[in-house]
Short mmCIF file of C-alpha atoms in Angstrom, two decimals:
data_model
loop_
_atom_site.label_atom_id
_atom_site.label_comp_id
_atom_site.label_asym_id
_atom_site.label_seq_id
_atom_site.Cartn_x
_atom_site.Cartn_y
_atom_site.Cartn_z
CA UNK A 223 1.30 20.41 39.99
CA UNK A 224 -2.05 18.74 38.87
CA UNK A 225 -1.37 16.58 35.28
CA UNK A 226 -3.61 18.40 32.34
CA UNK A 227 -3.96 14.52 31.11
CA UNK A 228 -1.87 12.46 29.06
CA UNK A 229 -1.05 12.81 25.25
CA UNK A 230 -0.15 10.44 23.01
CA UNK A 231 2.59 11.86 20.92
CA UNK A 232 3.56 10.83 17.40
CA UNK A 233 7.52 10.61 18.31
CA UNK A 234 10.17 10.31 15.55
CA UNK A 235 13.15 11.15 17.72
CA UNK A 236 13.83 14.09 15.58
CA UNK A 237 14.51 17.56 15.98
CA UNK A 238 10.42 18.51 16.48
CA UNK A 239 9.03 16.11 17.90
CA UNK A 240 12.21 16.03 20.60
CA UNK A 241 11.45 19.58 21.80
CA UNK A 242 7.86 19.22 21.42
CA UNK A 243 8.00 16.11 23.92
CA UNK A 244 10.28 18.49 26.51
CA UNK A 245 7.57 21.52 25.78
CA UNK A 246 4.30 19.31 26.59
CA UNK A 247 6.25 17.93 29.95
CA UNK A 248 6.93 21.98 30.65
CA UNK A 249 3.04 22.81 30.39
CA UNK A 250 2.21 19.80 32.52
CA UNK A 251 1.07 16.97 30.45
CA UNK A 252 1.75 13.30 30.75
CA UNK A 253 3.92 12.07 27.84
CA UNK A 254 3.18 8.72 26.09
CA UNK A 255 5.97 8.48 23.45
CA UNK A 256 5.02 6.48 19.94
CA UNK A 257 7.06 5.02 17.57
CA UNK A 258 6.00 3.62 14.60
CA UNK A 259 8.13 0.89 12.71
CA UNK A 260 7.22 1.62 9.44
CA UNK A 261 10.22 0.19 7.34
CA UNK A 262 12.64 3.30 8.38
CA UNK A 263 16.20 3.22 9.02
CA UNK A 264 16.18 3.66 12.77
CA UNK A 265 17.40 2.28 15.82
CA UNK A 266 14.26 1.86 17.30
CA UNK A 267 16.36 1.12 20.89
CA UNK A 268 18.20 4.44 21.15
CA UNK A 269 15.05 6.22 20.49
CA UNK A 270 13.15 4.57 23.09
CA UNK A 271 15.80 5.43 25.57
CA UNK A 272 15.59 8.95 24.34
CA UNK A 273 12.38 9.24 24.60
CA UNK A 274 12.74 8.23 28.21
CA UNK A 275 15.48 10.44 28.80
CA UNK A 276 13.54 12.94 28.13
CA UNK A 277 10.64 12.43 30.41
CA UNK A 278 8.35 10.37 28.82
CA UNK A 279 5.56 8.26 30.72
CA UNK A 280 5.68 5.32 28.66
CA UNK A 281 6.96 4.37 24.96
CA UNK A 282 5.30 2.35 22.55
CA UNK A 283 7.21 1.02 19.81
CA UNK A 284 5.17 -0.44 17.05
CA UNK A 285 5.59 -2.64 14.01
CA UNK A 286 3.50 -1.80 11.28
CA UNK A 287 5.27 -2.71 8.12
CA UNK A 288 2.83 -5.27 7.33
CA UNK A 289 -0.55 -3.54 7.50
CA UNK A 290 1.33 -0.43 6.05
CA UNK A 291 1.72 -2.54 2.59
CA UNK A 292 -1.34 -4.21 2.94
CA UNK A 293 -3.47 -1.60 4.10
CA UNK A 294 -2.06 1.37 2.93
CA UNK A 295 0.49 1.10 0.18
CA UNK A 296 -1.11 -1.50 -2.07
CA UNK A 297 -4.48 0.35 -2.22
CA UNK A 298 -2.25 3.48 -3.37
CA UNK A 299 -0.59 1.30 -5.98
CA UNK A 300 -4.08 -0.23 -7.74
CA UNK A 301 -5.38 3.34 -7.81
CA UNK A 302 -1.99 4.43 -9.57
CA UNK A 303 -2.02 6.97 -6.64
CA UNK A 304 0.21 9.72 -8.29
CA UNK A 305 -0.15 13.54 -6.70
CA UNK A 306 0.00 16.51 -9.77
CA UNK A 307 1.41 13.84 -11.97
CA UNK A 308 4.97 13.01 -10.18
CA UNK A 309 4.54 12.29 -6.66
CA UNK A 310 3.88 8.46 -5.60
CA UNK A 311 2.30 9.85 -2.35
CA UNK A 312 4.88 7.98 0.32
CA UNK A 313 5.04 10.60 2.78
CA UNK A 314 0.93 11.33 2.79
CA UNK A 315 0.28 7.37 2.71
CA UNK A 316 1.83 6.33 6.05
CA UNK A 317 0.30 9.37 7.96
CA UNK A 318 -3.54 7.19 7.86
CA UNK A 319 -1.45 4.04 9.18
CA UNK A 320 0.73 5.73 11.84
CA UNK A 321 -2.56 8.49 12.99
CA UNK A 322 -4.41 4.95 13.08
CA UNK A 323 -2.22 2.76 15.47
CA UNK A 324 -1.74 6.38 17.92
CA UNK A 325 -5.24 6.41 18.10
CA UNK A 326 -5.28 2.55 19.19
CA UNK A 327 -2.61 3.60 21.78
CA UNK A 328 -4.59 6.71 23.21
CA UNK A 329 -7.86 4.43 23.72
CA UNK A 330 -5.72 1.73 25.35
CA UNK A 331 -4.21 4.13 27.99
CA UNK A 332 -7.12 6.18 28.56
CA UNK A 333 -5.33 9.03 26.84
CA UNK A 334 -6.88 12.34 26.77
CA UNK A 335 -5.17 13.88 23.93
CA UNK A 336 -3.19 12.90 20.85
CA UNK A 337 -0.36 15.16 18.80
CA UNK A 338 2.24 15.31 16.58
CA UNK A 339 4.94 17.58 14.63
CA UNK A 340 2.52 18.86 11.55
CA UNK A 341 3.40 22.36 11.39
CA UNK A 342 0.54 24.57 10.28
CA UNK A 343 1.44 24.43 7.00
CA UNK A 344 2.56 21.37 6.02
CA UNK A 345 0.32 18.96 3.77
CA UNK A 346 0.10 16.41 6.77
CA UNK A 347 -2.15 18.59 9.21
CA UNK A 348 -5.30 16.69 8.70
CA UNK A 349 -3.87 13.36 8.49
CA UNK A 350 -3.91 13.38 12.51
CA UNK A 351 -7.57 14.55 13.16
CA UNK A 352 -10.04 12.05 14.68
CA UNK A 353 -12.23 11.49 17.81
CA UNK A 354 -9.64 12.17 21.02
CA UNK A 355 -8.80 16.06 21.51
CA UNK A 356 -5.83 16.82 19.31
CA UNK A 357 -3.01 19.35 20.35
CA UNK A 358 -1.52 20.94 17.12
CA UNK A 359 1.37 22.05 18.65
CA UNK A 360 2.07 24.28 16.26
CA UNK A 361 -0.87 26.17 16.19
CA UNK A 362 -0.56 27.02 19.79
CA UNK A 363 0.61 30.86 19.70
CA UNK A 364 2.36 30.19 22.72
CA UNK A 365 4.73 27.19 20.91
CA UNK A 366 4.96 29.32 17.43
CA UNK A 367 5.28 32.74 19.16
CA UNK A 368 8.20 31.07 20.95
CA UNK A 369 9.66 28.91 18.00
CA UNK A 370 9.38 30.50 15.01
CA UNK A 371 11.59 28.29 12.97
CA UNK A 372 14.07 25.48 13.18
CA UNK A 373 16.98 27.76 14.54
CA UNK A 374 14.78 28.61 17.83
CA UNK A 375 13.93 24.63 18.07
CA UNK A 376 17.72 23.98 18.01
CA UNK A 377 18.61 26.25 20.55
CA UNK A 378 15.61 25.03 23.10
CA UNK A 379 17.62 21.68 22.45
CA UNK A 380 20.99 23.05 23.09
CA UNK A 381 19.41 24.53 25.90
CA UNK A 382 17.54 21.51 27.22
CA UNK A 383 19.93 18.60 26.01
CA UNK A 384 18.36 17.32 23.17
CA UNK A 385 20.67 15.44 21.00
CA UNK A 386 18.87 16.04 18.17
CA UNK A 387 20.78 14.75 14.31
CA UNK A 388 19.95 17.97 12.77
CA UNK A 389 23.42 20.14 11.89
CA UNK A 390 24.42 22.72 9.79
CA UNK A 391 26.16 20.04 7.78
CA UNK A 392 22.75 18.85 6.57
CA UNK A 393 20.18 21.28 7.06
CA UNK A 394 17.27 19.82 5.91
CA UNK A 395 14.43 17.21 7.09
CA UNK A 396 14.01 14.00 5.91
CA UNK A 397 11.35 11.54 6.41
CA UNK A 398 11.52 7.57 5.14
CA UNK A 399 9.38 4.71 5.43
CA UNK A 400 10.08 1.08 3.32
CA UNK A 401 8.39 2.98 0.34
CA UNK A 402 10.03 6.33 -0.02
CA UNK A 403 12.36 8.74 1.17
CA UNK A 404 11.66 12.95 1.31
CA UNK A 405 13.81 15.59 1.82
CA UNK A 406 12.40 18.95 2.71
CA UNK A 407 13.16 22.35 4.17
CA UNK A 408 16.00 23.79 5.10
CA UNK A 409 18.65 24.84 2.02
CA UNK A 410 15.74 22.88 0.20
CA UNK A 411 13.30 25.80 0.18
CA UNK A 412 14.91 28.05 -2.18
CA UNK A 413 13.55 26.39 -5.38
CA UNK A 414 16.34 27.12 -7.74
CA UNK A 415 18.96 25.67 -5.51
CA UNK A 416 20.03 22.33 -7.23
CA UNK A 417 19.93 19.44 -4.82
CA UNK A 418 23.42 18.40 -3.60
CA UNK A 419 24.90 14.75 -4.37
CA UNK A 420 24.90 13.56 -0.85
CA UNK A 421 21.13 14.23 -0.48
CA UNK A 422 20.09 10.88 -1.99
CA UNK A 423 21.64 8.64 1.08
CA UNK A 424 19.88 5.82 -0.39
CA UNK A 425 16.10 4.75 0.68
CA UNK A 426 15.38 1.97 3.04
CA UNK A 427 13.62 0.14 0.09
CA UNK A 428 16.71 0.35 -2.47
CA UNK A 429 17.35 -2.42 -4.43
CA UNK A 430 18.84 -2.62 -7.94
CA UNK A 431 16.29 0.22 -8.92
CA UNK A 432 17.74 2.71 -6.14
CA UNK A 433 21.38 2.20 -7.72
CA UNK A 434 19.62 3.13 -11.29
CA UNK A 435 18.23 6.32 -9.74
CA UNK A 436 14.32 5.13 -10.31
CA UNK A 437 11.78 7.12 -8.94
CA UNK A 438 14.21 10.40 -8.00
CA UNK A 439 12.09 13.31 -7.97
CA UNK A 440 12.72 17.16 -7.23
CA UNK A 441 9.36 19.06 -7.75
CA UNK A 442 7.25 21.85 -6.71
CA UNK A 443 3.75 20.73 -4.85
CA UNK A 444 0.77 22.51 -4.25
CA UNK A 445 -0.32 22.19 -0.58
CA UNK A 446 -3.98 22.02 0.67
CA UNK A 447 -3.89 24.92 2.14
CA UNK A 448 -3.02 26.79 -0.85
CA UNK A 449 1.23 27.20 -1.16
CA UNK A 450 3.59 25.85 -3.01
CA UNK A 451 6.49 23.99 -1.72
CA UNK A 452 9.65 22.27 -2.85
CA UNK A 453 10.05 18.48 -2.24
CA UNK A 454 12.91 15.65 -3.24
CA UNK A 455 11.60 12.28 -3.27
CA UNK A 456 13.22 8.73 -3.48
CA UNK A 457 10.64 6.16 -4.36
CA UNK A 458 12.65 3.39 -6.02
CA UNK A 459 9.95 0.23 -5.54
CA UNK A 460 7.28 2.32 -5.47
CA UNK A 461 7.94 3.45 -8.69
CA UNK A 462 8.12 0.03 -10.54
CA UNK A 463 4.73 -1.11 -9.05
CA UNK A 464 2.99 1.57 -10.62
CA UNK A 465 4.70 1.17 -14.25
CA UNK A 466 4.03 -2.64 -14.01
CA UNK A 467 0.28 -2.12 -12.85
CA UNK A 468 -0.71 0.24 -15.38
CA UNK A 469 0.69 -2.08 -17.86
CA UNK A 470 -1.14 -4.76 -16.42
CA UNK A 471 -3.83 -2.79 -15.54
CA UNK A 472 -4.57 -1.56 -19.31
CA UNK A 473 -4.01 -5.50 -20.68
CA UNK A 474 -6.67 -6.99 -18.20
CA UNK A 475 -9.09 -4.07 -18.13
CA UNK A 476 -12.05 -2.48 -20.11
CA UNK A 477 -11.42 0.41 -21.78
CA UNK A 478 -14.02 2.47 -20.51
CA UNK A 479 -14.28 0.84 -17.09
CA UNK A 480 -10.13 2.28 -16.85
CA UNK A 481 -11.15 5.62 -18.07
CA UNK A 482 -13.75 6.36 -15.31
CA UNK A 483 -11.16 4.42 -12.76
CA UNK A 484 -8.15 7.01 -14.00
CA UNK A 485 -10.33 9.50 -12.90
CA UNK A 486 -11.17 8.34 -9.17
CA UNK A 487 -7.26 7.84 -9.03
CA UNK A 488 -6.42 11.38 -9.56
CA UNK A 489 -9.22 12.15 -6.74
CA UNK A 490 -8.13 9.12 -4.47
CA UNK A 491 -4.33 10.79 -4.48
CA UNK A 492 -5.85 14.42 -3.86
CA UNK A 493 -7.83 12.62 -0.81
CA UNK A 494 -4.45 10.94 0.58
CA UNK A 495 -2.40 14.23 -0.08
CA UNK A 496 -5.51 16.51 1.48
CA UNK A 497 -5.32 14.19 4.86
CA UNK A 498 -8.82 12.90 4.28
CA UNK A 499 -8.27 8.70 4.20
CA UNK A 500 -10.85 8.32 6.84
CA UNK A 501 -13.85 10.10 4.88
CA UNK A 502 -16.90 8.70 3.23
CA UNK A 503 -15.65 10.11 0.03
CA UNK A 504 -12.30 8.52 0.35
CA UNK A 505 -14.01 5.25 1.37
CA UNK A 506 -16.01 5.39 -1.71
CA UNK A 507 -13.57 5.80 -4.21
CA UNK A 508 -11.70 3.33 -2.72
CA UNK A 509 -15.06 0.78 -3.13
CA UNK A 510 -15.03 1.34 -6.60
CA UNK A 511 -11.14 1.28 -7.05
CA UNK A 512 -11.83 -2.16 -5.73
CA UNK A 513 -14.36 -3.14 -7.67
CA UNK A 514 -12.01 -2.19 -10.98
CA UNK A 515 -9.57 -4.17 -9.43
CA UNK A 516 -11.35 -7.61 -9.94
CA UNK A 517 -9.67 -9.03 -13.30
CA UNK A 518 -6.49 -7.29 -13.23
CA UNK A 519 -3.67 -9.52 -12.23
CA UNK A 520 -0.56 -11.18 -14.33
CA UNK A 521 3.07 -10.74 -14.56
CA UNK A 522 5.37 -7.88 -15.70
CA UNK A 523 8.70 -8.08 -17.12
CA UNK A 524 10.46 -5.34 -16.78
CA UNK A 525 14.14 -3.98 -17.20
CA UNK A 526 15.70 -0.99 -15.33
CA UNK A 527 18.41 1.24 -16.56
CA UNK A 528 19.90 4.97 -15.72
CA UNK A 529 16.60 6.15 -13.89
CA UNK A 530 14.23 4.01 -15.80
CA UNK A 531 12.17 1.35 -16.31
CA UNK A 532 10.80 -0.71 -18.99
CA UNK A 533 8.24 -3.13 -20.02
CA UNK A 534 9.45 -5.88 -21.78
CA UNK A 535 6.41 -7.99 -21.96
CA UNK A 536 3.21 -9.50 -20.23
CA UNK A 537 1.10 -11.66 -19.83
CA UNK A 538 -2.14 -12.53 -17.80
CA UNK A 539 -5.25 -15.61 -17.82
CA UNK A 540 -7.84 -12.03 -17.39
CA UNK A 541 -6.27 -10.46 -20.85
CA UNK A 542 -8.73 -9.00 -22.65
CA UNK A 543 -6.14 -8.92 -25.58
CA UNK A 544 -7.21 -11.08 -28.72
CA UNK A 545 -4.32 -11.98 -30.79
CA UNK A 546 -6.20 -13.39 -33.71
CA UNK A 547 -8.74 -10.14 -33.53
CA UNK A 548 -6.01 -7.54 -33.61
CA UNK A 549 -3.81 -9.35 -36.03
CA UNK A 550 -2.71 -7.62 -39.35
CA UNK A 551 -2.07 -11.46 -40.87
CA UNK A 552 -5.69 -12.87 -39.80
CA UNK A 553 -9.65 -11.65 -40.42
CA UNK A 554 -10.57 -13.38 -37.14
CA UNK A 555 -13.68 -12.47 -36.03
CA UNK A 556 -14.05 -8.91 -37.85
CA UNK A 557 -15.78 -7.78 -40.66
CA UNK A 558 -13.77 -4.59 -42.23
CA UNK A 559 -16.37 -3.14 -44.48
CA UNK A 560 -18.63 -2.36 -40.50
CA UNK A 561 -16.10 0.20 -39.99
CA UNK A 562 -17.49 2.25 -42.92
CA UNK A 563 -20.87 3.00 -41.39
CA UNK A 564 -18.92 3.35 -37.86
CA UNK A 565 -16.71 6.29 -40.11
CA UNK A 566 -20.08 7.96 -41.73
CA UNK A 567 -21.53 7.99 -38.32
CA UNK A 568 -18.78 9.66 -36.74
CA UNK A 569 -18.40 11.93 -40.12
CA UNK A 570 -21.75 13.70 -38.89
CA UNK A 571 -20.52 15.66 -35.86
CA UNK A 572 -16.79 16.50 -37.67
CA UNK A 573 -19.17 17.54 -40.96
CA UNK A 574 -21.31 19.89 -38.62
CA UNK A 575 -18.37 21.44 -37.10
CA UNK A 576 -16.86 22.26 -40.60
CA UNK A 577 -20.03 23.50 -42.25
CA UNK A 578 -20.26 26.15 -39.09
CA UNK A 579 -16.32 26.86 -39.89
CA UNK A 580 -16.93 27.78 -43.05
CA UNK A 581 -20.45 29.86 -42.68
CA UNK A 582 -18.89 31.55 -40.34
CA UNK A 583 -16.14 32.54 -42.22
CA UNK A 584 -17.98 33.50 -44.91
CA UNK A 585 -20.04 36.17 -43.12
CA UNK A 586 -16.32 37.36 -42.44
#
């Protein structure tokens, strides 16, 4: 039977993306397994032989912890990258990094097509899209028809011998990198059910803040596409980088410069989350993140404790903090009686406000 080409396919050695590798080889495409080494737990060597195993062409293991901090993380960290408030975005941050490299791969071997195990309504759907024709398995009616859930993907492995890790024991999917851990699906999708204690296994990037429970989150999301869904997150390091940047941030950085920047963060996170790290807009924000980025550097002291962490102190050769100026002890450079025509000013607007108040409750 004539190949339909070769696709590169995102491989995690999982439950998904083992079947999906089995399905492609069914409908007659050439298999080009890739791993990407992006801090996880994994033996990388077992996974390659599976891959194998299971009919792929070639697989390409890749290291990309290093250009996944530089390139990746640390931008998310100066933007204070935080999704609806709570989520540090470790999931949606390596998809840009891992989509980039497969694309590299699929140029290399005069791929035809790229794909991956982004279900149709997950968040991570567009973080995969770019030049090279791009099989979304899952929204082939022939694949979903067939699987219509994680049950049907088990027995196609039972049936094909997939070893895959997923059991009844722990019913759920999990997905880590050197920044985070998730935990989704499964038992996990009834919202009210609590999370049970041997969920947190412990995040490749634990250190003394992963024993203290920092950065443990169980929250509901909104997805692009429009639904809500449940997610558990462990992002221990992740989560002290951001409370020692803003800290440092705010001591190095003008006021109104950091209010406009807050706001480009919110949009840079929506951007990451959306899929949409190789767009002009993302690109832009990410310019002027830069640009805001110029004076802010010092050192944090911090202390964590019981799922917390705390400044202690700071200090920086870029503070814009004046000592003498803010001092209760010391004039300094500041003359008090300016503030009264600063107050009168201000009085204006608050003066016009009440005089409408009370005409209009007068006509009452």
């Amino acid at each position: 039977i004539m190949s339909k080409g070769t696709v590169v396919l995102a491989y995690s050695g999982g439950l998904d993306t083992s079947c999906i590798l089995v399905w492609l080889k069914e409908q007659g495409y050439d298999v080009i397994a890739f791993l990407a080494n992006i801090g996880q737990d994994e033996d990388f060597e077992a996974a390659r032989k599976k891959a194998e195993s299971l009919g792929a062409k070639k697989v390409f293991i890749e290291d990309l912890r290093s250009e996944f901090v530089e390139d990746f993380i640390w931008p998310s960290v100066q933007a204070n990258a935080v999704y609806e408030d709570r989520y540090l975005l470790g999931t949606a941050v390596a998809r840009p990094c891992i989509a980039r490299q497969q694309v590299e791969i699929a140029r290399k071997e005069g791929a035809n097509f790229v794909s991956h195990g982004a279900t149709g309504k997950v968040k991570k759907t567009r973080n995969f899209t770019c030049s090279l024709k791009n099989i979304y398995i899952f929204l082939i009616p022939e694949f979903y028809n067939r699987f219509r859930g994680r049950t049907d993907l088990m027995e196609y492995a039972q049936k094909h011998g997939i070893p895959v890790p997923v059991t009844p024991k722990a019913p759920w999917s999990m997905d880590a990198n050197l920044m985070h851990i998730s935990y989704e699906s499964g038992i996990l999708e009834n919202p009210k059910v609590r999370q049970v204690l041997n969920v947190f296994v412990g995040s490749p990037c634990l250190s003394l803040s992963g024993k203290h429970g920092v950065g443990r989150i169980d929250i509901v999301e909104n997805r692009f596409i429009g639904m809500k869904s449940r997610g558990i997150y462990e992002t221990p390091g992740g989560t002290i980088l951001l409370k020692a940047h803003l800290d440092i941030e705010t001591f190095t950085m003008d006021k109104e410069v950091r209010r406009i920047k807050q706001g480009l963060g919110i949009k840079f996170s929506e951007l990451i989350y959306n899929g949409f790290w190789y767009s002009p807009e993302c690109e832009f924000v990410q310019h002027c993140i830069n640009k805001s980025q110029e004076n802010v550097e010092g050192k944090v002291q911090l202390s964590v404790f019981k799922g917390q962490v705390y400044i202690l102190g700071r200090e920086s050769s870029k503070s814009l903090y004046n000592e003498e100026l803010v001092s209760m002890d010391v004039q300094g450079d500041y003359d008090p009686c300016d503030a009264s025509g600063f107050i009168r000013i201000n009085a204006v607007r608050l003066r016009e406000h009440h005089r409408l108040q009370g005409f209009s409750s007068t006509k009452q």
